[in-house]
Amino acid sequence: MDILETIYATPAGKFVARKVGLADPPKLRRGRLLPTGPIVLGELEGGRIGRETLTLIGVTPGQPVLDVPEARVKDEKGRAVPPRYPAKPGAIVVDATGVRELTELEGIRCLLRPVMRSLEPSGRIVILASDASAVEGLEAKAVAQAIDGINRTIGKELRGGATSNLVFLKEGTGPSDLASTLSFLLEGRSAFVDGQTWRVGPAKVAHELSAKPFADRIVVVTGAARGIGAAIGRTFARDGATVVAVDIPASGDALAKVANELGGSALQLDITAADAGARIASHVASRHGEDARIWAIVHNAGITRDRMLANLDEKTWASVLDVNLAAEMRINDFLLSADHPGGLGEEARIVGIASTSGVAGNKGQTNYAASKAGVMGYVWALKEDLADRPITVNAVAPGFIETEMTAAIPFVQREIFRRTNSLSQGGNPVDVAETLAYLCGPASGGVDGQVVRVCGQNLIGA
Ligand code: NAD
């Protein structure tokens, strides 16, 4: 259990903790739950996609839409009158996709100011903006980046587990491309995703949103015997997937337990084996038939072997790069090379796991940071390679997640890492799993080549 939660559980503990300035970590809304309060749509001039997408995902905005002129009403002293919202809005979606000029940023300030302290616990701010690649002119491109700065800052200012995220829309993006991202961000599935920015574009193949997006679909999860991998298996199974759980033979018992719980199958395999890709495909073909194909592969297995570089020998260096990066590349090479029985489907999802250590570097983790930064570089490059195929490739970059891996970090270092984010707590394995499930969803075809941080807006690399 989170040590601060334990302290805050007693009145005396709460009193002392508050006196010494230890923040009470807010309890986060998780799962497929929308906010309970009204969802407000703040529509700035020229923005339409927010309204259309909310309708598509079945959300009726709870308040009149405020356009810029109304939001800019002045009082008798010439001060901007803030728009009126319900007492405790659950979320606000700011459609700034039409914003091109610096002066129009005022509309965002005006819409957001009244909700900064009134959002319900675990409320949401979602800003929609046009990607710099989709707008003409220097000012419009600068404005796009300015919105990024707004989002990152309000993520740090919000309280009570509320989050802010920004979605940049590429040219030609429609409501059906945005729907899976907007519903993910409004729901509790995105509990630990805060202050982040990513890009959505037109999907190569359109799919509708579904409560069981992986029904009749096979999803392979490596490192599934415990920790984040087991949570990934559970989340995909909840959403209808047939899960193939992969882990090393030494974790065979735990692996079998997870696979049984999920009604999936277990494959004991060291992913660093040269023929690992072929073994995954032949397992799928033998269990599910020659015609079966993998919908998604989640490259989750990973190890740490932390040493300061001054003490880092060749073997320790190589083992981390091999498990965390080279194995993933070899497996994908095989699965992408041809239409193998039990291999990757024509339309498919590939996801990997990077880390905030890969974003910012971390003392004692040269090998790990190299492997995780490498995962990001690989995702960006592979996306280009697969440009002509309806396969998406993405990654998540978790920050501090409560697992056996992070339980092994020395206490003081662990507490610092756990608290230094906008939500003052570590994430749960399910937070990573939910983000991966969103990225792998059939309706997420417009999300490609992205690295989404699941870190509660960790200060590392922010
Ligand atoms: P974990 O150590 O609890 O679980 C990792 C699993 O991978 C284990 O079951 C292990 O047996 C398996 N595995 C290791 N080597 C393997 C191999 N060669 N072949 C097959 N399976 C293998 O780790 P976790 O905390 O659940 O982390 C999962 C992933 O998330 C890793 O890639 C890790 O680097 C990444 N990550 C974790 C955190 C965190 O805070 N826990 C943060 C950032 C990134």
JSON list of C-alpha atoms in Angstrom, two decimals, residues 144-315:
[
{"chain": "A", "resi": 144, "resn": "ALA", "atom": "CA", "xyz": [-0.05, 25.20, -31.84]},
{"chain": "A", "resi": 145, "resn": "GLN", "atom": "CA", "xyz": [3.05, 24.85, -29.69]},
{"chain": "A", "resi": 146, "resn": "ALA", "atom": "CA", "xyz": [1.80, 27.57, -27.32]},
{"chain": "A", "resi": 147, "resn": "ILE", "atom": "CA", "xyz": [-1.26, 25.41, -26.64]},
{"chain": "A", "resi": 148, "resn": "ASP", "atom": "CA", "xyz": [1.12, 22.60, -25.71]},
{"chain": "A", "resi": 149, "resn": "GLY", "atom": "CA", "xyz": [2.65, 24.89, -23.09]},
{"chain": "A", "resi": 150, "resn": "ILE", "atom": "CA", "xyz": [-0.80, 25.71, -21.70]},
{"chain": "A", "resi": 151, "resn": "ASN", "atom": "CA", "xyz": [-1.69, 22.05, -21.37]},
{"chain": "A", "resi": 152, "resn": "ARG", "atom": "CA", "xyz": [1.54, 21.04, -19.65]},
{"chain": "A", "resi": 153, "resn": "THR", "atom": "CA", "xyz": [1.14, 23.85, -17.16]},
{"chain": "A", "resi": 154, "resn": "ILE", "atom": "CA", "xyz": [-2.49, 23.33, -16.23]},
{"chain": "A", "resi": 155, "resn": "GLY", "atom": "CA", "xyz": [-1.74, 19.62, -15.72]},
{"chain": "A", "resi": 156, "resn": "LYS", "atom": "CA", "xyz": [0.56, 20.81, -12.93]},
{"chain": "A", "resi": 157, "resn": "GLU", "atom": "CA", "xyz": [-1.95, 23.27, -11.49]},
{"chain": "A", "resi": 158, "resn": "LEU", "atom": "CA", "xyz": [-5.01, 21.00, -11.32]},
{"chain": "A", "resi": 159, "resn": "ARG", "atom": "CA", "xyz": [-5.92, 19.31, -8.04]},
{"chain": "A", "resi": 160, "resn": "GLY", "atom": "CA", "xyz": [-7.84, 16.31, -6.76]},
{"chain": "A", "resi": 161, "resn": "GLY", "atom": "CA", "xyz": [-6.68, 13.83, -9.38]},
{"chain": "A", "resi": 162, "resn": "ALA", "atom": "CA", "xyz": [-7.96, 15.96, -12.27]},
{"chain": "A", "resi": 163, "resn": "THR", "atom": "CA", "xyz": [-5.92, 15.78, -15.46]},
{"chain": "A", "resi": 164, "resn": "SER", "atom": "CA", "xyz": [-5.36, 17.79, -18.61]},
{"chain": "A", "resi": 165, "resn": "ASN", "atom": "CA", "xyz": [-4.34, 16.37, -21.96]},
{"chain": "A", "resi": 166, "resn": "LEU", "atom": "CA", "xyz": [-3.96, 17.79, -25.44]},
{"chain": "A", "resi": 167, "resn": "VAL", "atom": "CA", "xyz": [-4.71, 16.06, -28.72]},
{"chain": "A", "resi": 168, "resn": "PHE", "atom": "CA", "xyz": [-3.27, 17.53, -31.90]},
{"chain": "A", "resi": 169, "resn": "LEU", "atom": "CA", "xyz": [-5.26, 16.67, -35.00]},
{"chain": "A", "resi": 170, "resn": "LYS", "atom": "CA", "xyz": [-3.51, 16.09, -38.29]},
{"chain": "A", "resi": 171, "resn": "GLU", "atom": "CA", "xyz": [-4.96, 17.12, -41.64]},
{"chain": "A", "resi": 172, "resn": "GLY", "atom": "CA", "xyz": [-8.10, 15.20, -42.59]},
{"chain": "A", "resi": 173, "resn": "THR", "atom": "CA", "xyz": [-8.89, 13.82, -39.11]},
{"chain": "A", "resi": 174, "resn": "GLY", "atom": "CA", "xyz": [-12.60, 13.17, -38.61]},
{"chain": "A", "resi": 175, "resn": "PRO", "atom": "CA", "xyz": [-14.78, 12.49, -35.56]},
{"chain": "A", "resi": 176, "resn": "SER", "atom": "CA", "xyz": [-14.54, 8.71, -36.04]},
{"chain": "A", "resi": 177, "resn": "ASP", "atom": "CA", "xyz": [-10.72, 8.98, -35.91]},
{"chain": "A", "resi": 178, "resn": "LEU", "atom": "CA", "xyz": [-10.85, 11.01, -32.72]},
{"chain": "A", "resi": 179, "resn": "ALA", "atom": "CA", "xyz": [-13.60, 9.10, -30.92]},
{"chain": "A", "resi": 180, "resn": "SER", "atom": "CA", "xyz": [-11.46, 6.40, -29.28]},
{"chain": "A", "resi": 181, "resn": "THR", "atom": "CA", "xyz": [-8.96, 8.98, -27.98]},
{"chain": "A", "resi": 182, "resn": "LEU", "atom": "CA", "xyz": [-11.60, 11.34, -26.62]},
{"chain": "A", "resi": 183, "resn": "SER", "atom": "CA", "xyz": [-13.51, 8.58, -24.86]},
{"chain": "A", "resi": 184, "resn": "PHE", "atom": "CA", "xyz": [-10.26, 7.20, -23.39]},
{"chain": "A", "resi": 185, "resn": "LEU", "atom": "CA", "xyz": [-9.31, 10.63, -22.07]},
{"chain": "A", "resi": 186, "resn": "LEU", "atom": "CA", "xyz": [-12.70, 11.36, -20.52]},
{"chain": "A", "resi": 187, "resn": "GLU", "atom": "CA", "xyz": [-13.00, 7.95, -18.88]},
{"chain": "A", "resi": 188, "resn": "GLY", "atom": "CA", "xyz": [-11.13, 6.63, -15.85]},
{"chain": "A", "resi": 189, "resn": "ARG", "atom": "CA", "xyz": [-9.03, 4.48, -18.19]},
{"chain": "A", "resi": 190, "resn": "SER", "atom": "CA", "xyz": [-6.67, 7.46, -18.56]},
{"chain": "A", "resi": 191, "resn": "ALA", "atom": "CA", "xyz": [-6.35, 7.99, -14.77]},
{"chain": "A", "resi": 192, "resn": "PHE", "atom": "CA", "xyz": [-2.53, 8.26, -14.77]},
{"chain": "A", "resi": 193, "resn": "VAL", "atom": "CA", "xyz": [-2.10, 10.03, -18.13]},
{"chain": "A", "resi": 194, "resn": "ASP", "atom": "CA", "xyz": [-1.66, 13.71, -17.37]},
{"chain": "A", "resi": 195, "resn": "GLY", "atom": "CA", "xyz": [-0.15, 16.76, -19.07]},
{"chain": "A", "resi": 196, "resn": "GLN", "atom": "CA", "xyz": [0.45, 14.76, -22.24]},
{"chain": "A", "resi": 197, "resn": "THR", "atom": "CA", "xyz": [0.23, 15.59, -25.89]},
{"chain": "A", "resi": 198, "resn": "TRP", "atom": "CA", "xyz": [-0.18, 13.28, -28.84]},
{"chain": "A", "resi": 199, "resn": "ARG", "atom": "CA", "xyz": [-1.30, 13.27, -32.41]},
{"chain": "A", "resi": 200, "resn": "VAL", "atom": "CA", "xyz": [-4.27, 11.68, -34.12]},
{"chain": "A", "resi": 201, "resn": "GLY", "atom": "CA", "xyz": [-4.72, 11.41, -37.88]},
{"chain": "A", "resi": 202, "resn": "PRO", "atom": "CA", "xyz": [-7.07, 9.75, -40.33]},
{"chain": "A", "resi": 203, "resn": "ALA", "atom": "CA", "xyz": [-7.26, 5.97, -39.84]},
{"chain": "A", "resi": 204, "resn": "LYS", "atom": "CA", "xyz": [-6.40, 3.72, -42.78]},
{"chain": "A", "resi": 205, "resn": "VAL", "atom": "CA", "xyz": [-9.29, 1.44, -41.84]},
{"chain": "A", "resi": 206, "resn": "ALA", "atom": "CA", "xyz": [-12.28, 2.82, -39.93]},
{"chain": "A", "resi": 207, "resn": "HIS", "atom": "CA", "xyz": [-13.85, 0.87, -37.04]},
{"chain": "A", "resi": 208, "resn": "GLU", "atom": "CA", "xyz": [-16.62, 1.87, -34.68]},
{"chain": "A", "resi": 209, "resn": "LEU", "atom": "CA", "xyz": [-16.09, 2.11, -30.93]},
{"chain": "A", "resi": 210, "resn": "SER", "atom": "CA", "xyz": [-17.16, -0.98, -29.04]},
{"chain": "A", "resi": 211, "resn": "ALA", "atom": "CA", "xyz": [-17.39, -2.08, -25.41]},
{"chain": "A", "resi": 212, "resn": "LYS", "atom": "CA", "xyz": [-15.71, -5.38, -26.40]},
{"chain": "A", "resi": 213, "resn": "PRO", "atom": "CA", "xyz": [-13.23, -4.20, -29.02]},
{"chain": "A", "resi": 214, "resn": "PHE", "atom": "CA", "xyz": [-11.15, -7.39, -28.94]},
{"chain": "A", "resi": 215, "resn": "ALA", "atom": "CA", "xyz": [-13.96, -9.95, -29.24]},
{"chain": "A", "resi": 216, "resn": "ASP", "atom": "CA", "xyz": [-12.76, -12.74, -31.59]},
{"chain": "A", "resi": 217, "resn": "ARG", "atom": "CA", "xyz": [-9.32, -11.18, -31.66]},
{"chain": "A", "resi": 218, "resn": "ILE", "atom": "CA", "xyz": [-6.03, -12.71, -30.49]},
{"chain": "A", "resi": 219, "resn": "VAL", "atom": "CA", "xyz": [-3.65, -10.56, -28.46]},
{"chain": "A", "resi": 220, "resn": "VAL", "atom": "CA", "xyz": [-0.13, -11.73, -27.54]},
{"chain": "A", "resi": 221, "resn": "VAL", "atom": "CA", "xyz": [1.36, -10.28, -24.34]},
{"chain": "A", "resi": 222, "resn": "THR", "atom": "CA", "xyz": [5.00, -10.92, -23.45]},
{"chain": "A", "resi": 223, "resn": "GLY", "atom": "CA", "xyz": [6.12, -10.89, -19.81]},
{"chain": "A", "resi": 224, "resn": "ALA", "atom": "CA", "xyz": [2.54, -11.72, -18.80]},
{"chain": "A", "resi": 225, "resn": "ALA", "atom": "CA", "xyz": [3.25, -13.81, -15.69]},
{"chain": "A", "resi": 226, "resn": "ARG", "atom": "CA", "xyz": [3.21, -10.86, -13.29]},
{"chain": "A", "resi": 227, "resn": "GLY", "atom": "CA", "xyz": [3.23, -7.10, -12.78]},
{"chain": "A", "resi": 228, "resn": "ILE", "atom": "CA", "xyz": [2.19, -4.89, -15.65]},
{"chain": "A", "resi": 229, "resn": "GLY", "atom": "CA", "xyz": [2.05, -7.83, -18.09]},
{"chain": "A", "resi": 230, "resn": "ALA", "atom": "CA", "xyz": [-0.56, -9.69, -16.01]},
{"chain": "A", "resi": 231, "resn": "ALA", "atom": "CA", "xyz": [-2.63, -6.48, -15.78]},
{"chain": "A", "resi": 232, "resn": "ILE", "atom": "CA", "xyz": [-2.36, -6.06, -19.55]},
{"chain": "A", "resi": 233, "resn": "GLY", "atom": "CA", "xyz": [-3.67, -9.60, -20.02]},
{"chain": "A", "resi": 234, "resn": "ARG", "atom": "CA", "xyz": [-6.60, -8.93, -17.65]},
{"chain": "A", "resi": 235, "resn": "THR", "atom": "CA", "xyz": [-7.54, -5.65, -19.34]},
{"chain": "A", "resi": 236, "resn": "PHE", "atom": "CA", "xyz": [-7.48, -7.12, -22.85]},
{"chain": "A", "resi": 237, "resn": "ALA", "atom": "CA", "xyz": [-9.46, -10.16, -21.65]},
{"chain": "A", "resi": 238, "resn": "ARG", "atom": "CA", "xyz": [-12.04, -7.82, -20.04]},
{"chain": "A", "resi": 239, "resn": "ASP", "atom": "CA", "xyz": [-12.39, -6.20, -23.45]},
{"chain": "A", "resi": 240, "resn": "GLY", "atom": "CA", "xyz": [-13.00, -9.56, -25.14]},
{"chain": "A", "resi": 241, "resn": "ALA", "atom": "CA", "xyz": [-9.53, -10.66, -26.27]},
{"chain": "A", "resi": 242, "resn": "THR", "atom": "CA", "xyz": [-8.23, -14.20, -26.49]},
{"chain": "A", "resi": 243, "resn": "VAL", "atom": "CA", "xyz": [-4.92, -13.66, -24.71]},
{"chain": "A", "resi": 244, "resn": "VAL", "atom": "CA", "xyz": [-1.74, -15.57, -25.48]},
{"chain": "A", "resi": 245, "resn": "ALA", "atom": "CA", "xyz": [0.39, -15.06, -22.37]},
{"chain": "A", "resi": 246, "resn": "VAL", "atom": "CA", "xyz": [4.14, -15.39, -22.91]},
{"chain": "A", "resi": 247, "resn": "ASP", "atom": "CA", "xyz": [6.85, -15.57, -20.25]},
{"chain": "A", "resi": 248, "resn": "ILE", "atom": "CA", "xyz": [10.09, -17.39, -19.43]},
{"chain": "A", "resi": 249, "resn": "PRO", "atom": "CA", "xyz": [9.91, -21.07, -18.42]},
{"chain": "A", "resi": 250, "resn": "ALA", "atom": "CA", "xyz": [11.10, -20.15, -14.87]},
{"chain": "A", "resi": 251, "resn": "SER", "atom": "CA", "xyz": [7.81, -18.22, -14.44]},
{"chain": "A", "resi": 252, "resn": "GLY", "atom": "CA", "xyz": [5.80, -21.16, -15.80]},
{"chain": "A", "resi": 253, "resn": "ASP", "atom": "CA", "xyz": [3.52, -21.64, -12.75]},
{"chain": "A", "resi": 254, "resn": "ALA", "atom": "CA", "xyz": [2.59, -17.97, -12.45]},
{"chain": "A", "resi": 255, "resn": "LEU", "atom": "CA", "xyz": [2.12, -17.81, -16.21]},
{"chain": "A", "resi": 256, "resn": "ALA", "atom": "CA", "xyz": [-0.24, -20.80, -16.26]},
{"chain": "A", "resi": 257, "resn": "LYS", "atom": "CA", "xyz": [-2.26, -19.22, -13.45]},
{"chain": "A", "resi": 258, "resn": "VAL", "atom": "CA", "xyz": [-2.67, -15.95, -15.36]},
{"chain": "A", "resi": 259, "resn": "ALA", "atom": "CA", "xyz": [-3.53, -17.72, -18.63]},
{"chain": "A", "resi": 260, "resn": "ASN", "atom": "CA", "xyz": [-6.14, -19.91, -16.87]},
{"chain": "A", "resi": 261, "resn": "GLU", "atom": "CA", "xyz": [-7.68, -16.90, -15.15]},
{"chain": "A", "resi": 262, "resn": "LEU", "atom": "CA", "xyz": [-8.02, -15.17, -18.52]},
{"chain": "A", "resi": 263, "resn": "GLY", "atom": "CA", "xyz": [-9.26, -18.24, -20.40]},
{"chain": "A", "resi": 264, "resn": "GLY", "atom": "CA", "xyz": [-6.28, -17.77, -22.73]},
{"chain": "A", "resi": 265, "resn": "SER", "atom": "CA", "xyz": [-3.22, -19.86, -23.45]},
{"chain": "A", "resi": 266, "resn": "ALA", "atom": "CA", "xyz": [0.29, -19.85, -22.00]},
{"chain": "A", "resi": 267, "resn": "LEU", "atom": "CA", "xyz": [3.48, -19.98, -24.02]},
{"chain": "A", "resi": 268, "resn": "GLN", "atom": "CA", "xyz": [6.69, -20.56, -22.10]},
{"chain": "A", "resi": 269, "resn": "LEU", "atom": "CA", "xyz": [9.29, -18.77, -24.14]},
{"chain": "A", "resi": 270, "resn": "ASP", "atom": "CA", "xyz": [12.39, -16.71, -23.58]},
{"chain": "A", "resi": 271, "resn": "ILE", "atom": "CA", "xyz": [11.78, -13.88, -26.03]},
{"chain": "A", "resi": 272, "resn": "THR", "atom": "CA", "xyz": [15.50, -13.53, -26.68]},
{"chain": "A", "resi": 273, "resn": "ALA", "atom": "CA", "xyz": [15.50, -16.92, -28.48]},
{"chain": "A", "resi": 274, "resn": "ALA", "atom": "CA", "xyz": [16.46, -16.42, -32.14]},
{"chain": "A", "resi": 275, "resn": "ASP", "atom": "CA", "xyz": [13.27, -18.17, -33.29]},
{"chain": "A", "resi": 276, "resn": "ALA", "atom": "CA", "xyz": [10.91, -16.47, -30.78]},
{"chain": "A", "resi": 277, "resn": "GLY", "atom": "CA", "xyz": [8.73, -14.91, -33.52]},
{"chain": "A", "resi": 278, "resn": "ALA", "atom": "CA", "xyz": [8.29, -18.27, -35.27]},
{"chain": "A", "resi": 279, "resn": "ARG", "atom": "CA", "xyz": [7.43, -19.94, -31.97]},
{"chain": "A", "resi": 280, "resn": "ILE", "atom": "CA", "xyz": [4.76, -17.38, -31.17]},
{"chain": "A", "resi": 281, "resn": "ALA", "atom": "CA", "xyz": [3.17, -17.86, -34.62]},
{"chain": "A", "resi": 282, "resn": "SER", "atom": "CA", "xyz": [3.28, -21.67, -34.44]},
{"chain": "A", "resi": 283, "resn": "HIS", "atom": "CA", "xyz": [1.74, -21.58, -30.92]},
{"chain": "A", "resi": 284, "resn": "VAL", "atom": "CA", "xyz": [-1.14, -19.42, -32.23]},
{"chain": "A", "resi": 285, "resn": "ALA", "atom": "CA", "xyz": [-1.62, -21.67, -35.29]},
{"chain": "A", "resi": 286, "resn": "SER", "atom": "CA", "xyz": [-1.60, -24.87, -33.23]},
{"chain": "A", "resi": 287, "resn": "ARG", "atom": "CA", "xyz": [-4.01, -23.49, -30.58]},
{"chain": "A", "resi": 288, "resn": "HIS", "atom": "CA", "xyz": [-6.34, -21.46, -32.76]},
{"chain": "A", "resi": 289, "resn": "GLY", "atom": "CA", "xyz": [-5.98, -22.94, -36.24]},
{"chain": "A", "resi": 290, "resn": "GLU", "atom": "CA", "xyz": [-3.79, -22.24, -39.28]},
{"chain": "A", "resi": 291, "resn": "ASP", "atom": "CA", "xyz": [-6.07, -19.39, -40.36]},
{"chain": "A", "resi": 292, "resn": "ALA", "atom": "CA", "xyz": [-5.90, -17.59, -37.00]},
{"chain": "A", "resi": 293, "resn": "ARG", "atom": "CA", "xyz": [-3.98, -14.32, -37.00]},
{"chain": "A", "resi": 294, "resn": "ILE", "atom": "CA", "xyz": [-2.70, -12.08, -34.22]},
{"chain": "A", "resi": 295, "resn": "TRP", "atom": "CA", "xyz": [-4.57, -8.76, -33.90]},
{"chain": "A", "resi": 296, "resn": "ALA", "atom": "CA", "xyz": [-2.12, -7.17, -31.47]},
{"chain": "A", "resi": 297, "resn": "ILE", "atom": "CA", "xyz": [1.26, -7.95, -29.97]},
{"chain": "A", "resi": 298, "resn": "VAL", "atom": "CA", "xyz": [2.19, -6.22, -26.73]},
{"chain": "A", "resi": 299, "resn": "HIS", "atom": "CA", "xyz": [5.96, -6.25, -26.16]},
{"chain": "A", "resi": 300, "resn": "ASN", "atom": "CA", "xyz": [5.89, -5.86, -22.39]},
{"chain": "A", "resi": 301, "resn": "ALA", "atom": "CA", "xyz": [8.67, -8.19, -21.12]},
{"chain": "A", "resi": 302, "resn": "GLY", "atom": "CA", "xyz": [11.54, -6.18, -19.76]},
{"chain": "A", "resi": 303, "resn": "ILE", "atom": "CA", "xyz": [14.35, -6.31, -17.23]},
{"chain": "A", "resi": 304, "resn": "THR", "atom": "CA", "xyz": [16.55, -3.90, -15.29]},
{"chain": "A", "resi": 305, "resn": "ARG", "atom": "CA", "xyz": [20.18, -4.58, -14.33]},
{"chain": "A", "resi": 306, "resn": "ASP", "atom": "CA", "xyz": [21.10, -1.25, -12.76]},
{"chain": "A", "resi": 307, "resn": "ARG", "atom": "CA", "xyz": [24.75, -0.26, -12.32]},
{"chain": "A", "resi": 308, "resn": "MET", "atom": "CA", "xyz": [26.59, 3.04, -12.61]},
{"chain": "A", "resi": 309, "resn": "LEU", "atom": "CA", "xyz": [28.35, 3.06, -15.96]},
{"chain": "A", "resi": 310, "resn": "ALA", "atom": "CA", "xyz": [31.70, 2.91, -14.14]},
{"chain": "A", "resi": 311, "resn": "ASN", "atom": "CA", "xyz": [30.71, -0.58, -12.93]},
{"chain": "A", "resi": 312, "resn": "LEU", "atom": "CA", "xyz": [28.77, -1.81, -15.96]},
{"chain": "A", "resi": 313, "resn": "ASP", "atom": "CA", "xyz": [30.23, -4.91, -17.58]},
{"chain": "A", "resi": 314, "resn": "GLU", "atom": "CA", "xyz": [29.59, -6.12, -21.12]},
{"chain": "A", "resi": 315, "resn": "LYS", "atom": "CA", "xyz": [27.24, -8.95, -20.11]}
]
